[in-house]
Amino acid sequence: MRVLVTYQMSNKQLRASTNLFIRQFKWPRIVAVASVIAICIFYIGVSWPERAVPLPPGPRPAHKSSGSLPQGFSGLTHLLHWPLTPGDGGDLLASTSPQTSTYHLRSPAQTSYTLGGYLEAILIARDHQGRPKAHGGDLFRAQLLGPDLKAGVPGDVTDLENGTYLLTLPLLWAGQAQVQVRLIHSSEAVRVLRGIWRDQWATVDFTGYFRGPTGYEETVTCNVNPLLIGEEEGTCHYRDEDSGELWFCARPPTLPCDSLVGHSSGRYWNVTTPHEEALLARNVTNKTLPQGIPPIWVAQENNRSLVLSPPQPCHPGIPAPRPSGFYHQNMWHSLSCSSRSFSTADSILRCLAGRVVHMMGDSTLRQWWEYLRDTVPALKPVDLHATYHTGPLMAVDTTRAIVLQWRTHSWPLRSLRTPVAALHSVVRELGGLAGGPHTVVVLSLGAHFTTFPPSVFVQRLAGVRAAVAALLAREPDTLVVIKLANTGYKSVYGSDWFTLQVNRLLRAAFVDLRVAFVDAWEMTSSLALPDSIHPGRCVVRNEVDLLLSHVCPT
């Protein structure tokens, strides 16, 4: 049974509750001191600057929240380094333009290029009047594409912080290849995003549903901090005894705090000025630059037409190269291990036989569950009479002893109305697993945390990391796979720039644990496909194949 401790607080106690939010955050039993120390090691640096407390929701608050991290987790920003943008950004025409920015080969063009080599190019950022920029901070995305071969790989973009960028693109297949560069956000737009992420306690709120004994309901605003609710009468304060995390709802007019039964998304706040909205507008966001390099030809090498995957089987703990892989004929080829293709239902069933797969996270991970359900007829869904979009969802094959289940993580969660009792913390679920060689755990965290400062996500990561460490300590043969967040959103509520920072934190949190990663960021940014927070079947199939390559490496 979900254990929630509830409190009521007057408006006079709201400011004191912020300290409670930080100082009284107590880890569950599985969070050993050693785990906390391990997380702190990679958070050495400079903490976010202190700010004042925000006003209730509305247009850009005059006062800003504290962007600092909880005690013991400060010093995170060295992981989130991004070049600063000088000036006040008041001149829209001085912002980086996708129409006037250009790129060219770093060296003279060749008749053909060597398989396994690299193509380098120089990108010059320019403003809307064609003037070269004198500083960095833009978010560009480079790709090398082979449209006829259904091939693609992400390129590396190095910000030289003087208005120019070095593009490095690996040559991983023989045949024609074409460079494509997109401006995701100008440096001026990134400054807006960074300011919002740093200074706002949230950019959304949520709705809590309270029900009395007669069925009468009252709805209120809920969020990660009581100072965001903006109610005078008081606050209901919930502490999850499994994860130690806190949640707050405005006190209902007549019903008690312990009558909370439902949760859903609330409002998206207006946190930008008209000028900031112009910097983030569609006509300057995620736009392809004019073609700067003609198609190139990559010659075969020793009769090979592809750079081969490493011979080592896929297993947890393998260091991640950059890039982590590439597409050819719409198939992902890992550059860290010998990934496999599971193209038939029978091959998937043979791999999953005797295994219980626990998927916990957001809806992009639910897509994996749905793919397996739809691809393998023998996996029969079990009606658990749950809310579909939050789960739990289950499919089984009793003949082969396969159990496949997915459920969402707990709040903060943007969703349709769902029962509070169904929102289990990932820490709770992990703590209830015995683990072992037949247990597979897949976690997808991050997509619902881009509307809060990084401190909120760090708190979640701290608990989940400790729970994963405890699971692996009691059963080292348990397979744990971390799905990184993928590309898709392009707004102040879920930009790719936010996702890039979230993925940095995800990798850092689990880097020293024996877990495997599926780099959904690269897998959704390698082909010439429209960005979508919920990628199409081709991408999902390859993500699942990489998961299965770790479940069944040989």
Tab-separated table of N, CA, C and O in Angstrom, residues 332-380:
chain	number	residue	atom	x	y	z
A	332	TRP	N	19.896	0.000	-36.802
A	332	TRP	CA	20.883	0.632	-35.953
A	332	TRP	C	22.058	-0.313	-35.724
A	332	TRP	O	21.877	-1.455	-35.312
A	333	HIS	N	23.266	0.174	-35.989
A	333	HIS	CA	24.485	-0.590	-35.770
A	333	HIS	C	25.229	0.040	-34.603
A	333	HIS	O	25.722	1.173	-34.701
A	334	SER	N	25.307	-0.668	-33.492
A	334	SER	CA	25.978	-0.139	-32.313
A	334	SER	C	27.480	-0.083	-32.543
A	334	SER	O	28.059	-0.968	-33.175
A	335	LEU	N	28.118	0.957	-32.019
A	335	LEU	CA	29.570	1.073	-32.080
A	335	LEU	C	30.218	0.755	-30.732
A	335	LEU	O	31.421	0.924	-30.563
A	336	SER	N	29.413	0.276	-29.785
A	336	SER	CA	29.950	-0.118	-28.483
A	336	SER	C	29.941	-1.625	-28.274
A	336	SER	O	30.710	-2.144	-27.475
A	337	CYS	N	29.062	-2.325	-28.991
A	337	CYS	CA	28.973	-3.779	-28.821
A	337	CYS	C	28.317	-4.387	-30.047
A	337	CYS	O	27.830	-3.680	-30.932
A	338	SER	N	28.302	-5.691	-30.086
A	338	SER	CA	27.760	-6.416	-31.239
A	338	SER	C	26.245	-6.532	-31.102
A	338	SER	O	25.717	-7.539	-30.614
A	339	SER	N	25.548	-5.495	-31.536
A	339	SER	CA	24.090	-5.494	-31.426
A	339	SER	C	23.491	-6.455	-32.443
A	339	SER	O	24.076	-6.746	-33.489
A	340	ARG	N	22.296	-6.933	-32.125
A	340	ARG	CA	21.623	-7.926	-32.961
A	340	ARG	C	20.271	-7.400	-33.426
A	340	ARG	O	19.718	-6.455	-32.857
A	341	SER	N	19.756	-8.030	-34.463
A	341	SER	CA	18.424	-7.711	-34.963
A	341	SER	C	17.470	-8.840	-34.572
A	341	SER	O	17.769	-10.014	-34.774
A	342	PHE	N	16.342	-8.465	-33.996
A	342	PHE	CA	15.312	-9.430	-33.617
A	342	PHE	C	14.097	-9.134	-34.498
A	342	PHE	O	13.161	-8.451	-34.095
A	343	SER	N	14.167	-9.648	-35.708
A	343	SER	CA	13.225	-9.247	-36.747
A	343	SER	C	11.947	-10.071	-36.774
A	343	SER	O	11.015	-9.742	-37.511
A	344	THR	N	11.892	-11.156	-36.010
A	344	THR	CA	10.701	-12.008	-36.016
A	344	THR	C	10.179	-12.170	-34.593
A	344	THR	O	10.910	-12.021	-33.610
A	345	ALA	N	8.905	-12.509	-34.518
A	345	ALA	CA	8.303	-12.754	-33.208
A	345	ALA	C	8.976	-13.922	-32.504
A	345	ALA	O	9.182	-13.896	-31.286
A	346	ASP	N	9.344	-14.952	-33.271
A	346	ASP	CA	9.987	-16.118	-32.654
A	346	ASP	C	11.333	-15.753	-32.039
A	346	ASP	O	11.677	-16.244	-30.950
A	347	SER	N	12.102	-14.902	-32.716
A	347	SER	CA	13.404	-14.530	-32.165
A	347	SER	C	13.240	-13.729	-30.869
A	347	SER	O	14.040	-13.869	-29.930
A	348	ILE	N	12.208	-12.901	-30.798
A	348	ILE	CA	11.942	-12.143	-29.575
A	348	ILE	C	11.515	-13.082	-28.458
A	348	ILE	O	11.975	-12.958	-27.309
A	349	LEU	N	10.661	-14.028	-28.768
A	349	LEU	CA	10.194	-14.974	-27.754
A	349	LEU	C	11.339	-15.822	-27.212
A	349	LEU	O	11.416	-16.084	-26.007
A	350	ARG	N	12.227	-16.269	-28.091
A	350	ARG	CA	13.364	-17.070	-27.626
A	350	ARG	C	14.233	-16.253	-26.673
A	350	ARG	O	14.761	-16.773	-25.689
A	351	CYS	N	14.378	-14.971	-26.962
A	351	CYS	CA	15.209	-14.124	-26.112
A	351	CYS	C	14.559	-13.875	-24.755
A	351	CYS	O	15.233	-13.925	-23.718
A	352	LEU	N	13.270	-13.617	-24.743
A	352	LEU	CA	12.585	-13.248	-23.505
A	352	LEU	C	12.103	-14.436	-22.686
A	352	LEU	O	11.593	-14.246	-21.571
A	353	ALA	N	12.242	-15.638	-23.186
A	353	ALA	CA	11.729	-16.814	-22.477
A	353	ALA	C	12.264	-16.872	-21.045
A	353	ALA	O	13.462	-16.742	-20.803
A	354	GLY	N	11.337	-17.043	-20.099
A	354	GLY	CA	11.710	-17.179	-18.699
A	354	GLY	C	12.064	-15.887	-18.004
A	354	GLY	O	12.559	-15.910	-16.868
A	355	ARG	N	11.798	-14.744	-18.629
A	355	ARG	CA	12.214	-13.463	-18.051
A	355	ARG	C	11.013	-12.603	-17.666
A	355	ARG	O	9.965	-12.637	-18.311
A	356	VAL	N	11.230	-11.827	-16.630
A	356	VAL	CA	10.255	-10.828	-16.196
A	356	VAL	C	10.875	-9.459	-16.466
A	356	VAL	O	11.951	-9.144	-15.950
A	357	VAL	N	10.204	-8.658	-17.292
A	357	VAL	CA	10.715	-7.355	-17.703
A	357	VAL	C	9.880	-6.273	-17.033
A	357	VAL	O	8.663	-6.203	-17.229
A	358	HIS	N	10.540	-5.449	-16.221
A	358	HIS	CA	9.884	-4.340	-15.523
A	358	HIS	C	10.295	-3.042	-16.202
A	358	HIS	O	11.451	-2.631	-16.118
A	359	MET	N	9.342	-2.383	-16.864
A	359	MET	CA	9.602	-1.091	-17.483
A	359	MET	C	8.956	-0.009	-16.627
A	359	MET	O	7.763	-0.101	-16.309
A	360	MET	N	9.729	0.998	-16.236
A	360	MET	CA	9.224	2.066	-15.374
A	360	MET	C	9.668	3.401	-15.947
A	360	MET	O	10.868	3.614	-16.163
A	361	GLY	N	8.715	4.282	-16.185
A	361	GLY	CA	9.099	5.581	-16.715
A	361	GLY	C	7.986	6.253	-17.472
A	361	GLY	O	6.808	6.082	-17.173
A	362	ASP	N	8.367	6.991	-18.504
A	362	ASP	CA	7.412	7.828	-19.213
A	362	ASP	C	6.810	7.102	-20.405
A	362	ASP	O	7.055	5.908	-20.635
A	363	SER	N	6.023	7.848	-21.193
A	363	SER	CA	5.283	7.233	-22.298
A	363	SER	C	6.176	6.799	-23.455
A	363	SER	O	5.767	5.965	-24.268
A	364	THR	N	7.395	7.348	-23.564
A	364	THR	CA	8.297	6.859	-24.615
A	364	THR	C	8.753	5.441	-24.318
A	364	THR	O	9.082	4.695	-25.242
A	365	LEU	N	8.755	5.054	-23.056
A	365	LEU	CA	9.066	3.674	-22.703
A	365	LEU	C	7.840	2.786	-22.864
A	365	LEU	O	7.961	1.603	-23.185
A	366	ARG	N	6.667	3.358	-22.654
A	366	ARG	CA	5.440	2.601	-22.935
A	366	ARG	C	5.390	2.183	-24.394
A	366	ARG	O	4.838	1.125	-24.731
A	367	GLN	N	5.993	2.992	-25.267
A	367	GLN	CA	6.055	2.610	-26.683
A	367	GLN	C	6.794	1.293	-26.859
A	367	GLN	O	6.468	0.511	-27.776
A	368	TRP	N	7.808	1.000	-26.059
A	368	TRP	CA	8.509	-0.286	-26.143
A	368	TRP	C	7.553	-1.428	-25.798
A	368	TRP	O	7.539	-2.459	-26.475
A	369	TRP	N	6.805	-1.248	-24.719
A	369	TRP	CA	5.829	-2.259	-24.317
A	369	TRP	C	4.814	-2.483	-25.437
A	369	TRP	O	4.478	-3.625	-25.779
A	370	GLU	N	4.329	-1.401	-26.018
A	370	GLU	CA	3.337	-1.499	-27.085
A	370	GLU	C	3.931	-2.175	-28.321
A	370	GLU	O	3.245	-2.979	-28.988
A	371	TYR	N	5.189	-1.864	-28.647
A	371	TYR	CA	5.827	-2.501	-29.793
A	371	TYR	C	5.903	-4.016	-29.600
A	371	TYR	O	5.572	-4.791	-30.517
A	372	LEU	N	6.333	-4.445	-28.432
A	372	LEU	CA	6.438	-5.888	-28.180
A	372	LEU	C	5.062	-6.551	-28.169
A	372	LEU	O	4.885	-7.644	-28.711
A	373	ARG	N	4.096	-5.883	-27.584
A	373	ARG	CA	2.726	-6.429	-27.585
A	373	ARG	C	2.199	-6.594	-29.003
A	373	ARG	O	1.588	-7.626	-29.344
A	374	ASP	N	2.445	-5.586	-29.849
A	374	ASP	CA	1.902	-5.616	-31.209
A	374	ASP	C	2.695	-6.529	-32.142
A	374	ASP	O	2.150	-7.032	-33.128
A	375	THR	N	3.977	-6.734	-31.851
A	375	THR	CA	4.838	-7.523	-32.736
A	375	THR	C	4.780	-9.006	-32.420
A	375	THR	O	4.969	-9.839	-33.311
A	376	VAL	N	4.522	-9.326	-31.171
A	376	VAL	CA	4.562	-10.725	-30.730
A	376	VAL	C	3.157	-11.154	-30.317
A	376	VAL	O	2.715	-10.880	-29.195
A	377	PRO	N	2.435	-11.834	-31.199
A	377	PRO	CA	1.050	-12.227	-30.872
A	377	PRO	C	0.946	-13.103	-29.636
A	377	PRO	O	-0.085	-13.093	-28.950
A	378	ALA	N	1.993	-13.865	-29.327
A	378	ALA	CA	1.933	-14.762	-28.169
A	378	ALA	C	1.931	-13.998	-26.846
A	378	ALA	O	1.558	-14.565	-25.804
A	379	LEU	N	2.355	-12.726	-26.848
A	379	LEU	CA	2.312	-11.909	-25.635
A	379	LEU	C	0.902	-11.350	-25.484
A	379	LEU	O	0.488	-10.446	-26.213
A	380	LYS	N	0.167	-11.899	-24.563
A	380	LYS	CA	-1.235	-11.546	-24.389
A	380	LYS	C	-1.396	-10.480	-23.306
A	380	LYS	O	-0.963	-10.671	-22.168
